[in-house]
XYZ file of C-alpha atoms in Angstrom:
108
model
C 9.071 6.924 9.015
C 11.699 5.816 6.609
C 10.743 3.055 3.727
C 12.977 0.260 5.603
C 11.768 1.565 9.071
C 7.904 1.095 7.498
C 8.591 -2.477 5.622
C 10.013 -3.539 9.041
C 6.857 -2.557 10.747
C 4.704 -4.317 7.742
C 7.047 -7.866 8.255
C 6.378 -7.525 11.931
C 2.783 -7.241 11.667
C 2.434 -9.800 9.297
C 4.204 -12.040 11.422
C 2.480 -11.560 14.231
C -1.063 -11.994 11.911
C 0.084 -15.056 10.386
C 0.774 -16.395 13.852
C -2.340 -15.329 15.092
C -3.686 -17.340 12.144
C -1.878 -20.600 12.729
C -2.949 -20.527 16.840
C -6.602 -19.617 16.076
C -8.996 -21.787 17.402
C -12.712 -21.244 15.872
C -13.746 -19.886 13.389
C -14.642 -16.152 14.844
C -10.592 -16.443 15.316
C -9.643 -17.520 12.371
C -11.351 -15.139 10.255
C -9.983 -11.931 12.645
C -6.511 -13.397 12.269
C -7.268 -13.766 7.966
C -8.571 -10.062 8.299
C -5.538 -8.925 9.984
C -3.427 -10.521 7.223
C -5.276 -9.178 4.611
C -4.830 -5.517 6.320
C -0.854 -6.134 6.724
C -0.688 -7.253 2.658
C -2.958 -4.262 1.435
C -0.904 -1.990 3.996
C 2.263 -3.169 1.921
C 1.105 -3.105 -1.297
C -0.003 0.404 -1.008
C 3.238 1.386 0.345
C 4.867 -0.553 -2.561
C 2.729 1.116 -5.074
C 3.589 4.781 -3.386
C 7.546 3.649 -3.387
C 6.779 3.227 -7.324
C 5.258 6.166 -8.248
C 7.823 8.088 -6.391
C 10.726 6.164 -8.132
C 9.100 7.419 -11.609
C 7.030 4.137 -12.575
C 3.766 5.070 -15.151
C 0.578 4.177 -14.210
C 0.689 1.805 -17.252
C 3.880 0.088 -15.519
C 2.438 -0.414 -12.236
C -0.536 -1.684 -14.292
C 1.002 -4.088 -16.460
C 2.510 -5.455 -13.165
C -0.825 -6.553 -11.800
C -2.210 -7.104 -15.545
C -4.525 -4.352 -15.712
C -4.169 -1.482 -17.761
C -3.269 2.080 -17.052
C -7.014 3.025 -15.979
C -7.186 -0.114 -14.368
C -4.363 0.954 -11.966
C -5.427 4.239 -11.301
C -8.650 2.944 -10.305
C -7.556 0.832 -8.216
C -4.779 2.399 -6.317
C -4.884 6.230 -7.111
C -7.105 7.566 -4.617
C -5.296 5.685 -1.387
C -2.456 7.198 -3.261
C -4.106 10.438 -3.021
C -5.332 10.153 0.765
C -1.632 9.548 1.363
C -0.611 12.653 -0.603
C -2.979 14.586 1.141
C -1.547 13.145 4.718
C 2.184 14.488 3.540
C 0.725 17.892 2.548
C -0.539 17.562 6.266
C 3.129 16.731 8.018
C 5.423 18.523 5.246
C 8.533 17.031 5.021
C 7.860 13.394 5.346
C 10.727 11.679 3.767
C 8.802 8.286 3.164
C 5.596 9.688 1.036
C 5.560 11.557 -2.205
C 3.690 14.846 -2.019
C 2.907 15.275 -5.340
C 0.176 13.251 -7.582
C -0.374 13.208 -11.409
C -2.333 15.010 -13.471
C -6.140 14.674 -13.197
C -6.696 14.246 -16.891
C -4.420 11.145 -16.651
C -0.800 11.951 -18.220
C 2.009 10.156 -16.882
């Protein structure tokens, strides 16, 4: 799935979620409609985060971007990074997901 094919699919969803949040009546429906947001934001900030580390951007950029530092980051985001490396190794030749992760000891 290509990066504009995948945003697409994230604006969709979120859409749909946000819609699903405006019509809910209750609160058991309101709260599965705020979970489904949630999902579609994480779901494109991971895919943001991927897009940067495969366009070259340092741990300590994507960090300073959220205001956390380096380890911050990493801690955050590196091992859903990871699980999606691990899916490319899976189906090689995935245009939309790096295959390759940084060094364990940290170096950018």
């Amino acid at each position: 799935m290509s990066k504009v094919s995948r945003l697409d699919d994230c604006r969709r969803d979120l859409d749909a979620s946000l819609d699903d949040f405006d019509r809910a009546v209750g609160p058991k429906e309101l709260l599965a409609a705020a979970r489904a947001v949630r999902a579609c934001t994480e779901a494109l900030e991971q895919a943001a985060v991927l897009q940067a580390r495969a366009d070259g951007a340092s741990w300590a950029k994507i960090g300073a971007a959220y205001g956390l530092t380096k380890q911050g980051a990493q801690q955050r985001f590196r091992e859903r990074a990871a699980a999606a490396d691990d899916k490319a190794i899976e189906a090689p030749g995935s245009p939309d997901i790096p295959t390759s992760t940084p060094s364990e000891d940290g170096r950018e």
